Amino acid sequence: MTHFLDIHKTDPADLRNMLDQAGAMKTARAGMPKGTPDADQPLANHMVALIFEKPSTRTRVSFDLGVRQMGGQTMVLSGSEMQLGHGETIADTARVLSRYVDLIMIRTFEEDVLLELAEHASIPVINGLTNRSHPCQIMADVMTYEEHRGPIKGKKVVWCGDGNNVFASFAHAAGQFGFDLTFAGPEVLDPEQVFIDEARAKGVTVEIDRNPERAVEGADLVVTDTWISMHDSQTARERRHNLLRPYQVDEHLMSHANPDALFMHCLPAHRNEEATDGVMDGPHSVIFDEAENRLHAQKAIMRWCLGV
Ligand code: CP
Ligand code: NVA
């Protein structure tokens, strides 16, 4: 079964082919109204279940639109309204959905839910974000970097802030696409060591630097994300803000990066917390290209999963 569970679990040649196909599909639709069907309809007669146990704007809309552009149909399901949220096992849910639909995308909390669903489904499963990773986002981000600046291989990416699920997928991508990665954040919010070790084992440099200005020296790409993720407790809000404030991406910090550095944020953002308006709306920012490229990258991911 061809699941898309994480970037480090997917063959690098397949990842590259997906980005090539995403770019080609994007080009083919340039200038068309959003609802125009693609010339190819590889998902014709396919039904896709989109399951959300957490809120979403981009993931929900881009998957739904992408399926429709490729000729398929979707059903968007809220985890809390399914029996899944009321005691039915993940394994049984996987077996049942496998009788009805051709593909499942799930956004959930614990990674184990995703893995168990994939283990028991006889159809492909896509990770639409867990507490531990967000691979679809970083496929869109690599696509976005390369659209603007060419190959990401050998470039320096600097992450400022919380060592969260989005950072983890950047670490996975560093190993697979061959870019160097620096984490700049407070020690108590360090990423899991396994993400760093796995990337290093693939031959890329991964560093931790507590000094944000030093970290972004020579950066080709500066990235941040919300200081409090959907799975984080709100009770620690003030403490996290105090810890993370020195890592806010503002114009001064960006001035330490390479002059042609890009700035990314997966969104949703808390403006003037993790990044200032001046950076979010400034000349380095490609945040809305990232959001658009979720659509194109995920269309290619779905085609790869279904082999169509
Ligand atoms: N970046 C992202 O996944 O956004 P949503 O939470 O809106 O889906
Ligand atoms: N780290 C964020 C990403 C949202 C797309 C979260 O998990 O809430």
Coordinates of N, CA, C and O and ligand atoms in Angstrom, one line a residue, residues 54 58-59 107 129-131 134 137 164-166 225-226 228-231 266-268 294, ligand 2:
K54 N -8.8 18.1 14.1 CA -8.3 19.4 14.5 C -8.8 20.4 13.4 O -9.1 20.0 12.3
R58 N -6.3 25.6 5.3 CA -5.6 25.3 4.1 C -5.7 23.8 3.7 O -5.9 23.5 2.5
T59 N -5.5 23.0 4.6 CA -5.5 21.5 4.3 C -6.8 21.1 3.8 O -6.9 20.4 2.8
R107 N -6.1 14.3 9.5 CA -5.4 15.2 10.4 C -5.8 14.8 11.9 O -7.0 14.8 12.2
L129 N -1.3 16.1 9.0 CA -0.7 16.7 10.2 C -1.1 15.9 11.4 O -2.2 15.5 11.6
T130 N 0.0 15.6 12.2 CA -0.2 15.0 13.5 C 0.6 15.9 14.5 O 1.3 16.8 14.0
N131 N 0.5 15.5 15.8 CA 1.4 16.3 16.7 C 2.8 16.2 16.4 O 3.6 17.1 16.8
H134 N 4.2 17.2 9.7 CA 3.3 17.8 8.7 C 3.9 17.7 7.3 O 4.3 18.8 6.7
Q137 N 2.8 19.9 4.1 CA 3.2 21.3 4.2 C 4.7 21.5 3.6 O 4.9 22.4 2.9
N164 N 8.7 22.1 16.7 CA 7.4 21.4 16.6 C 7.3 20.4 15.4 O 8.3 20.0 14.8
N165 N 6.0 20.0 15.1 CA 5.7 19.1 14.1 C 6.2 19.6 12.7 O 6.6 18.8 11.9
V166 N 6.1 20.9 12.5 CA 6.5 21.4 11.2 C 8.0 21.4 11.0 O 8.5 21.1 10.0
D225 N 6.9 29.3 12.8 CA 5.6 28.8 12.9 C 5.0 29.3 14.2 O 5.7 29.9 15.1
T226 N 3.7 29.1 14.4 CA 3.1 29.5 15.7 C 3.8 29.0 16.9 O 4.4 28.0 16.9
I228 N 2.4 28.3 19.7 CA 1.5 27.4 20.4 C 0.8 26.6 19.4 O -0.1 27.1 18.7
S229 N 1.1 25.3 19.2 CA 0.4 24.5 18.3 C -0.9 24.0 18.8 O -1.2 24.1 20.0
M230 N -1.7 23.4 17.9 CA -3.1 23.0 18.2 C -3.1 21.9 19.3 O -4.1 21.8 20.1
H231 N -2.0 21.1 19.4 CA -2.0 20.1 20.5 C -1.4 20.6 21.8 O -1.4 19.9 22.8
C266 N 4.0 28.4 7.6 CA 3.0 27.5 7.0 C 1.6 28.1 7.2 O 0.7 27.7 6.5
L267 N 1.4 29.1 8.1 CA 0.1 29.7 8.5 C -0.8 28.6 9.1 O -0.6 27.4 8.7
P268 N -1.7 28.9 10.0 CA -2.1 30.3 10.4 C -1.0 30.9 11.3 O -0.4 30.2 12.1
R294 N 0.3 24.2 -1.6 CA -0.3 23.0 -0.9 C -1.2 22.2 -1.9 O -1.2 21.0 -2.0
Ligands
NVA2 N1 2.4 23.7 14.4 C1 1.1 24.0 14.0 C2 0.9 23.9 12.5 C3 -0.4 24.3 12.0 C4 -0.6 24.1 10.5 C5 0.1 23.2 14.7 O1 0.3 22.0 14.8 O2 -0.9 23.7 15.2

